């Protein structure tokens, strides 16, 4: 399982590692966006909310974040970031009917050369990242990967609704031991995550389908490079 992750690579620092938080919608307050000079929405709204947070105008900050959440058609990570900031800084939790909505699923595996992974989003964009650098960015130029992304999101939804996964606000560190796999499922409530060996994850009735779907999506992304 996940044979695509086991190809031989030169051991170098993984340039995708600093981007993990960006991929998972878990960037720091001052990083989403960097700087205060952006008049394009929703970036301008994130800047406005950040300013209100720093000035301890918490109710006003929440209103701005909720305005972002109400905007249709944004990149999924904007919704993920708005919820993260509300949970972390304002202690605001989502309503039960939206609490476990799956925004993205990210699967990472530790190999002898570093961490490799794939992530699929509810807006049907996707990313892959590799120990040797590179990877593929998919911004949904067409619907050809919708099926693979849907399968990954559905498997994540089944997991968060069926088992008591660990829920956190801050993205866990990547797996370090070879052949260990980390699954992160981003929701308005936070990041549900699970860590285990490849064999354990493959054989788990809920994690296994996530791994299978992630493998299929990774293969589809890799084929775009040929």
PDB file of C-alpha atoms in Angstrom:
ATOM      1  CA  UNK A   1       0.000   0.000   0.000  1.00  0.00           C
ATOM      2  CA  UNK A   2       1.147   3.542  -0.788  1.00  0.00           C
ATOM      3  CA  UNK A   3       3.845   2.145  -3.073  1.00  0.00           C
ATOM      4  CA  UNK A   4       4.117   5.511  -4.790  1.00  0.00           C
ATOM      5  CA  UNK A   5       5.635   6.852  -1.578  1.00  0.00           C
ATOM      6  CA  UNK A   6       8.404   4.261  -1.544  1.00  0.00           C
ATOM      7  CA  UNK A   7      10.402   5.268  -4.595  1.00  0.00           C
ATOM      8  CA  UNK A   8      14.105   5.921  -3.961  1.00  0.00           C
ATOM      9  CA  UNK A   9      15.046   9.560  -3.567  1.00  0.00           C
ATOM     10  CA  UNK A  10      18.114  11.522  -2.605  1.00  0.00           C
ATOM     11  CA  UNK A  11      17.914  12.513   1.047  1.00  0.00           C
ATOM     12  CA  UNK A  12      17.541  16.292   1.153  1.00  0.00           C
ATOM     13  CA  UNK A  13      15.596  18.724   3.297  1.00  0.00           C
ATOM     14  CA  UNK A  14      11.979  18.572   2.246  1.00  0.00           C
ATOM     15  CA  UNK A  15      11.093  22.040   0.909  1.00  0.00           C
ATOM     16  CA  UNK A  16       7.405  21.231   1.363  1.00  0.00           C
ATOM     17  CA  UNK A  17       7.744  20.835   5.140  1.00  0.00           C
ATOM     18  CA  UNK A  18       7.377  24.575   5.885  1.00  0.00           C
ATOM     19  CA  UNK A  19       4.245  24.540   3.708  1.00  0.00           C
ATOM     20  CA  UNK A  20       2.449  21.843   5.710  1.00  0.00           C
ATOM     21  CA  UNK A  21       0.540  24.410   7.735  1.00  0.00           C
ATOM     22  CA  UNK A  22      -0.414  26.266   4.563  1.00  0.00           C
ATOM     23  CA  UNK A  23      -1.693  23.055   2.980  1.00  0.00           C
ATOM     24  CA  UNK A  24      -3.666  22.188   6.127  1.00  0.00           C
ATOM     25  CA  UNK A  25      -5.278  25.617   6.539  1.00  0.00           C
ATOM     26  CA  UNK A  26      -3.318  26.007   9.769  1.00  0.00           C
ATOM     27  CA  UNK A  27      -1.111  29.036   9.142  1.00  0.00           C
ATOM     28  CA  UNK A  28      -0.211  31.451  11.912  1.00  0.00           C
ATOM     29  CA  UNK A  29      -2.193  34.670  12.330  1.00  0.00           C
ATOM     30  CA  UNK A  30       0.576  36.861  10.878  1.00  0.00           C
ATOM     31  CA  UNK A  31       1.045  34.524   7.914  1.00  0.00           C
ATOM     32  CA  UNK A  32      -2.509  34.585   6.514  1.00  0.00           C
ATOM     33  CA  UNK A  33      -1.721  36.849   4.797  1.00  0.00           C
ATOM     34  CA  UNK A  34       1.842  38.076   5.213  1.00  0.00           C
ATOM     35  CA  UNK A  35       1.802  41.830   5.644  1.00  0.00           C
ATOM     36  CA  UNK A  36      -1.074  44.282   5.861  1.00  0.00           C
ATOM     37  CA  UNK A  37      -1.081  45.679   2.325  1.00  0.00           C
ATOM     38  CA  UNK A  38      -3.712  43.689   0.442  1.00  0.00           C
ATOM     39  CA  UNK A  39      -7.002  45.209  -0.673  1.00  0.00           C
ATOM     40  CA  UNK A  40      -8.360  42.067  -2.348  1.00  0.00           C
ATOM     41  CA  UNK A  41     -11.014  40.073  -0.502  1.00  0.00           C
ATOM     42  CA  UNK A  42     -10.911  37.889   1.468  1.00  0.00           C
ATOM     43  CA  UNK A  43      -7.313  38.869   2.275  1.00  0.00           C
ATOM     44  CA  UNK A  44      -8.380  42.379   3.247  1.00  0.00           C
ATOM     45  CA  UNK A  45     -10.932  40.892   5.643  1.00  0.00           C
ATOM     46  CA  UNK A  46      -8.332  38.645   7.262  1.00  0.00           C
ATOM     47  CA  UNK A  47      -6.138  41.717   7.741  1.00  0.00           C
ATOM     48  CA  UNK A  48      -9.068  43.621   9.260  1.00  0.00           C
ATOM     49  CA  UNK A  49      -9.913  40.755  11.624  1.00  0.00           C
ATOM     50  CA  UNK A  50      -6.268  40.413  12.632  1.00  0.00           C
ATOM     51  CA  UNK A  51      -6.098  44.100  13.494  1.00  0.00           C
ATOM     52  CA  UNK A  52      -9.229  43.814  15.621  1.00  0.00           C
ATOM     53  CA  UNK A  53      -7.805  40.788  17.429  1.00  0.00           C
ATOM     54  CA  UNK A  54      -4.612  42.651  18.227  1.00  0.00           C
ATOM     55  CA  UNK A  55      -6.682  45.566  19.550  1.00  0.00           C
ATOM     56  CA  UNK A  56      -8.763  43.152  21.658  1.00  0.00           C
ATOM     57  CA  UNK A  57     -11.925  43.958  19.703  1.00  0.00           C
ATOM     58  CA  UNK A  58     -12.992  40.353  19.886  1.00  0.00           C
ATOM     59  CA  UNK A  59     -16.675  40.668  18.976  1.00  0.00           C
ATOM     60  CA  UNK A  60     -15.802  42.759  15.942  1.00  0.00           C
ATOM     61  CA  UNK A  61     -13.128  40.258  14.889  1.00  0.00           C
ATOM     62  CA  UNK A  62     -15.644  37.422  15.082  1.00  0.00           C
ATOM     63  CA  UNK A  63     -18.050  39.359  12.858  1.00  0.00           C
ATOM     64  CA  UNK A  64     -15.359  39.713  10.202  1.00  0.00           C
ATOM     65  CA  UNK A  65     -14.446  36.034  10.329  1.00  0.00           C
ATOM     66  CA  UNK A  66     -18.114  35.103  10.011  1.00  0.00           C
ATOM     67  CA  UNK A  67     -18.351  37.408   7.018  1.00  0.00           C
ATOM     68  CA  UNK A  68     -15.546  35.394   5.407  1.00  0.00           C
ATOM     69  CA  UNK A  69     -17.337  32.141   6.193  1.00  0.00           C
ATOM     70  CA  UNK A  70     -20.495  33.466   4.546  1.00  0.00           C
ATOM     71  CA  UNK A  71     -18.732  34.265   1.264  1.00  0.00           C
ATOM     72  CA  UNK A  72     -19.442  31.602  -1.380  1.00  0.00           C
ATOM     73  CA  UNK A  73     -16.848  30.165  -3.714  1.00  0.00           C
ATOM     74  CA  UNK A  74     -13.682  30.923  -1.763  1.00  0.00           C
ATOM     75  CA  UNK A  75     -10.705  28.612  -1.764  1.00  0.00           C
ATOM     76  CA  UNK A  76     -11.363  26.025   0.952  1.00  0.00           C
ATOM     77  CA  UNK A  77      -8.322  27.035   2.970  1.00  0.00           C
ATOM     78  CA  UNK A  78      -9.850  30.463   3.657  1.00  0.00           C
ATOM     79  CA  UNK A  79     -12.749  28.835   5.492  1.00  0.00           C
ATOM     80  CA  UNK A  80     -10.334  26.552   7.348  1.00  0.00           C
ATOM     81  CA  UNK A  81      -8.225  29.506   8.453  1.00  0.00           C
ATOM     82  CA  UNK A  82     -11.222  31.569   9.564  1.00  0.00           C
ATOM     83  CA  UNK A  83     -12.407  28.727  11.783  1.00  0.00           C
ATOM     84  CA  UNK A  84      -8.928  28.127  13.148  1.00  0.00           C
ATOM     85  CA  UNK A  85      -8.552  31.765  14.185  1.00  0.00           C
ATOM     86  CA  UNK A  86     -12.016  31.854  15.769  1.00  0.00           C
ATOM     87  CA  UNK A  87     -11.388  28.666  17.736  1.00  0.00           C
ATOM     88  CA  UNK A  88      -7.876  29.516  18.826  1.00  0.00           C
ATOM     89  CA  UNK A  89      -8.176  33.218  19.608  1.00  0.00           C
ATOM     90  CA  UNK A  90     -11.893  33.698  20.277  1.00  0.00           C
ATOM     91  CA  UNK A  91     -12.807  30.270  21.711  1.00  0.00           C
ATOM     92  CA  UNK A  92     -15.725  30.093  19.267  1.00  0.00           C
ATOM     93  CA  UNK A  93     -16.954  26.626  18.320  1.00  0.00           C
ATOM     94  CA  UNK A  94     -19.074  25.708  15.288  1.00  0.00           C
ATOM     95  CA  UNK A  95     -22.703  24.663  15.481  1.00  0.00           C
ATOM     96  CA  UNK A  96     -23.254  20.885  15.723  1.00  0.00           C
ATOM     97  CA  UNK A  97     -24.652  20.660  12.191  1.00  0.00           C
ATOM     98  CA  UNK A  98     -21.417  22.017  10.694  1.00  0.00           C
ATOM     99  CA  UNK A  99     -18.863  20.891  13.278  1.00  0.00           C
ATOM    100  CA  UNK A 100     -17.712  17.805  11.366  1.00  0.00           C
ATOM    101  CA  UNK A 101     -17.924  19.106   7.816  1.00  0.00           C
ATOM    102  CA  UNK A 102     -14.752  17.880   6.108  1.00  0.00           C
ATOM    103  CA  UNK A 103     -12.795  20.654   4.417  1.00  0.00           C
ATOM    104  CA  UNK A 104      -9.736  18.602   3.521  1.00  0.00           C
ATOM    105  CA  UNK A 105      -7.895  15.367   4.178  1.00  0.00           C
ATOM    106  CA  UNK A 106      -4.093  15.277   4.285  1.00  0.00           C
ATOM    107  CA  UNK A 107      -2.121  12.036   4.388  1.00  0.00           C
ATOM    108  CA  UNK A 108       1.631  11.996   5.059  1.00  0.00           C
ATOM    109  CA  UNK A 109       4.050   9.102   5.246  1.00  0.00           C
ATOM    110  CA  UNK A 110       7.585   9.059   6.627  1.00  0.00           C
ATOM    111  CA  UNK A 111      10.100   7.412   4.320  1.00  0.00           C
ATOM    112  CA  UNK A 112      13.843   6.924   4.659  1.00  0.00           C
ATOM    113  CA  UNK A 113      14.311  10.233   2.848  1.00  0.00           C
ATOM    114  CA  UNK A 114      11.713  12.348   4.605  1.00  0.00           C
ATOM    115  CA  UNK A 115       8.002  13.072   4.523  1.00  0.00           C
ATOM    116  CA  UNK A 116       5.813  12.748   1.449  1.00  0.00           C
ATOM    117  CA  UNK A 117       2.128  13.468   1.252  1.00  0.00           C
ATOM    118  CA  UNK A 118      -1.054  14.311  -0.569  1.00  0.00           C
ATOM    119  CA  UNK A 119      -4.023  16.516   0.309  1.00  0.00           C
ATOM    120  CA  UNK A 120      -7.468  16.876  -1.248  1.00  0.00           C
ATOM    121  CA  UNK A 121      -9.865  19.776  -0.617  1.00  0.00           C
ATOM    122  CA  UNK A 122     -13.614  20.263  -0.694  1.00  0.00           C
ATOM    123  CA  UNK A 123     -13.220  22.747  -3.575  1.00  0.00           C
ATOM    124  CA  UNK A 124     -11.645  19.892  -5.597  1.00  0.00           C
ATOM    125  CA  UNK A 125      -8.159  21.328  -5.556  1.00  0.00           C
ATOM    126  CA  UNK A 126      -5.314  19.058  -4.458  1.00  0.00           C
ATOM    127  CA  UNK A 127      -1.614  19.038  -3.636  1.00  0.00           C
ATOM    128  CA  UNK A 128       1.157  16.477  -3.486  1.00  0.00           C
ATOM    129  CA  UNK A 129       4.532  17.088  -1.881  1.00  0.00           C
ATOM    130  CA  UNK A 130       7.728  15.082  -1.886  1.00  0.00           C
ATOM    131  CA  UNK A 131      10.931  14.570   0.060  1.00  0.00           C
ATOM    132  CA  UNK A 132      12.957  15.525  -3.003  1.00  0.00           C
ATOM    133  CA  UNK A 133      10.937  18.686  -3.611  1.00  0.00           C
ATOM    134  CA  UNK A 134       8.481  19.400  -6.346  1.00  0.00           C
ATOM    135  CA  UNK A 135       5.097  17.785  -6.218  1.00  0.00           C
ATOM    136  CA  UNK A 136       1.922  18.730  -8.045  1.00  0.00           C
ATOM    137  CA  UNK A 137      -0.550  21.566  -7.489  1.00  0.00           C
ATOM    138  CA  UNK A 138      -4.047  20.924  -8.851  1.00  0.00           C
ATOM    139  CA  UNK A 139      -6.366  23.933  -9.002  1.00  0.00           C
ATOM    140  CA  UNK A 140      -9.258  22.101 -10.673  1.00  0.00           C
ATOM    141  CA  UNK A 141      -8.762  23.100 -14.316  1.00  0.00           C
ATOM    142  CA  UNK A 142     -11.343  20.391 -15.044  1.00  0.00           C
ATOM    143  CA  UNK A 143     -13.351  17.692 -13.241  1.00  0.00           C
ATOM    144  CA  UNK A 144     -11.023  14.779 -13.968  1.00  0.00           C
ATOM    145  CA  UNK A 145      -9.865  14.344 -10.349  1.00  0.00           C
ATOM    146  CA  UNK A 146     -13.215  14.993  -8.679  1.00  0.00           C
ATOM    147  CA  UNK A 147     -13.853  11.288  -8.142  1.00  0.00           C
ATOM    148  CA  UNK A 148     -10.538  10.657  -6.387  1.00  0.00           C
ATOM    149  CA  UNK A 149     -10.912  13.750  -4.200  1.00  0.00           C
ATOM    150  CA  UNK A 150     -14.518  12.875  -3.367  1.00  0.00           C
ATOM    151  CA  UNK A 151     -13.461   9.391  -2.267  1.00  0.00           C
ATOM    152  CA  UNK A 152     -10.792  10.832   0.032  1.00  0.00           C
ATOM    153  CA  UNK A 153     -13.178  13.370   1.583  1.00  0.00           C
ATOM    154  CA  UNK A 154     -15.943  10.790   2.033  1.00  0.00           C
ATOM    155  CA  UNK A 155     -13.563   8.383   3.746  1.00  0.00           C
ATOM    156  CA  UNK A 156     -12.495  11.203   6.068  1.00  0.00           C
ATOM    157  CA  UNK A 157     -16.117  12.048   6.802  1.00  0.00           C
ATOM    158  CA  UNK A 158     -16.871   8.426   7.665  1.00  0.00           C
ATOM    159  CA  UNK A 159     -13.921   8.360  10.064  1.00  0.00           C
ATOM    160  CA  UNK A 160     -14.741  11.547  11.989  1.00  0.00           C
ATOM    161  CA  UNK A 161     -18.362  10.471  12.402  1.00  0.00           C
ATOM    162  CA  UNK A 162     -17.585   6.926  13.531  1.00  0.00           C
ATOM    163  CA  UNK A 163     -14.540   6.913  15.800  1.00  0.00           C
ATOM    164  CA  UNK A 164     -13.150   9.173  18.580  1.00  0.00           C
ATOM    165  CA  UNK A 165     -10.136  10.593  16.756  1.00  0.00           C
ATOM    166  CA  UNK A 166      -7.879  13.085  18.538  1.00  0.00           C
ATOM    167  CA  UNK A 167      -9.021  16.674  17.859  1.00  0.00           C
ATOM    168  CA  UNK A 168      -6.531  19.564  17.969  1.00  0.00           C
ATOM    169  CA  UNK A 169      -6.254  23.167  16.795  1.00  0.00           C
ATOM    170  CA  UNK A 170      -2.571  23.085  15.813  1.00  0.00           C
ATOM    171  CA  UNK A 171      -1.255  20.799  13.071  1.00  0.00           C
ATOM    172  CA  UNK A 172       0.666  17.854  14.587  1.00  0.00           C
ATOM    173  CA  UNK A 173       4.297  17.340  13.656  1.00  0.00           C
ATOM    174  CA  UNK A 174       4.893  15.129  10.610  1.00  0.00           C
ATOM    175  CA  UNK A 175       5.600  11.437  11.176  1.00  0.00           C
ATOM    176  CA  UNK A 176       9.278  10.718  11.849  1.00  0.00           C
ATOM    177  CA  UNK A 177       9.589   6.936  11.935  1.00  0.00           C
ATOM    178  CA  UNK A 178       9.868   5.258   8.547  1.00  0.00           C
ATOM    179  CA  UNK A 179       6.636   3.700   7.267  1.00  0.00           C
ATOM    180  CA  UNK A 180       4.526   5.640   9.759  1.00  0.00           C
ATOM    181  CA  UNK A 181       1.508   7.469   8.385  1.00  0.00           C
ATOM    182  CA  UNK A 182      -0.227  10.586   9.706  1.00  0.00           C
ATOM    183  CA  UNK A 183      -3.784  11.400   8.668  1.00  0.00           C
ATOM    184  CA  UNK A 184      -5.221  14.878   9.276  1.00  0.00           C
ATOM    185  CA  UNK A 185      -8.874  15.683   8.607  1.00  0.00           C
ATOM    186  CA  UNK A 186      -9.703  19.394   8.741  1.00  0.00           C
ATOM    187  CA  UNK A 187     -13.158  20.453   9.950  1.00  0.00           C
ATOM    188  CA  UNK A 188     -14.681  23.592  11.503  1.00  0.00           C
ATOM    189  CA  UNK A 189     -14.090  21.907  14.893  1.00  0.00           C
ATOM    190  CA  UNK A 190     -10.371  21.496  14.270  1.00  0.00           C
ATOM    191  CA  UNK A 191      -8.000  18.848  12.974  1.00  0.00           C
ATOM    192  CA  UNK A 192      -8.901  15.229  13.594  1.00  0.00           C
ATOM    193  CA  UNK A 193      -5.777  13.135  13.298  1.00  0.00           C
ATOM    194  CA  UNK A 194      -4.442   9.631  13.632  1.00  0.00           C
ATOM    195  CA  UNK A 195      -0.938   8.151  13.449  1.00  0.00           C
ATOM    196  CA  UNK A 196       0.140   4.568  12.903  1.00  0.00           C
ATOM    197  CA  UNK A 197       2.316   2.165  10.972  1.00  0.00           C
ATOM    198  CA  UNK A 198       1.530   1.456   7.365  1.00  0.00           C
ATOM    199  CA  UNK A 199       0.197  -1.992   8.240  1.00  0.00           C
ATOM    200  CA  UNK A 200      -1.999  -0.666  11.042  1.00  0.00           C
ATOM    201  CA  UNK A 201      -3.448   2.143   8.918  1.00  0.00           C
ATOM    202  CA  UNK A 202      -4.004  -0.159   5.934  1.00  0.00           C
ATOM    203  CA  UNK A 203      -5.946  -2.684   7.993  1.00  0.00           C
ATOM    204  CA  UNK A 204      -8.030  -0.214   9.988  1.00  0.00           C
ATOM    205  CA  UNK A 205     -11.671  -0.156   8.778  1.00  0.00           C
ATOM    206  CA  UNK A 206     -11.780   3.650   8.750  1.00  0.00           C
ATOM    207  CA  UNK A 207      -8.174   4.715   8.166  1.00  0.00           C
ATOM    208  CA  UNK A 208      -7.658   2.097   5.448  1.00  0.00           C
ATOM    209  CA  UNK A 209     -10.174   3.644   3.022  1.00  0.00           C
ATOM    210  CA  UNK A 210      -8.564   7.058   3.571  1.00  0.00           C
ATOM    211  CA  UNK A 211      -5.171   5.598   2.708  1.00  0.00           C
ATOM    212  CA  UNK A 212      -6.551   3.833  -0.361  1.00  0.00           C
ATOM    213  CA  UNK A 213      -8.211   7.016  -1.603  1.00  0.00           C
ATOM    214  CA  UNK A 214      -5.055   9.033  -0.921  1.00  0.00           C
ATOM    215  CA  UNK A 215      -3.012   6.522  -2.901  1.00  0.00           C
ATOM    216  CA  UNK A 216      -5.397   6.831  -5.842  1.00  0.00           C
ATOM    217  CA  UNK A 217      -5.286  10.631  -5.720  1.00  0.00           C
ATOM    218  CA  UNK A 218      -1.503  10.663  -5.477  1.00  0.00           C
ATOM    219  CA  UNK A 219      -1.245   8.357  -8.478  1.00  0.00           C
ATOM    220  CA  UNK A 220      -3.546  10.614 -10.485  1.00  0.00           C
ATOM    221  CA  UNK A 221      -1.510  13.688  -9.546  1.00  0.00           C
ATOM    222  CA  UNK A 222       1.780  11.976 -10.363  1.00  0.00           C
ATOM    223  CA  UNK A 223       0.473  10.944 -13.775  1.00  0.00           C
ATOM    224  CA  UNK A 224       0.070  14.616 -14.649  1.00  0.00           C
ATOM    225  CA  UNK A 225       3.863  14.988 -14.595  1.00  0.00           C
ATOM    226  CA  UNK A 226       4.375  12.479 -17.427  1.00  0.00           C
TER     227      UNK A 226
END
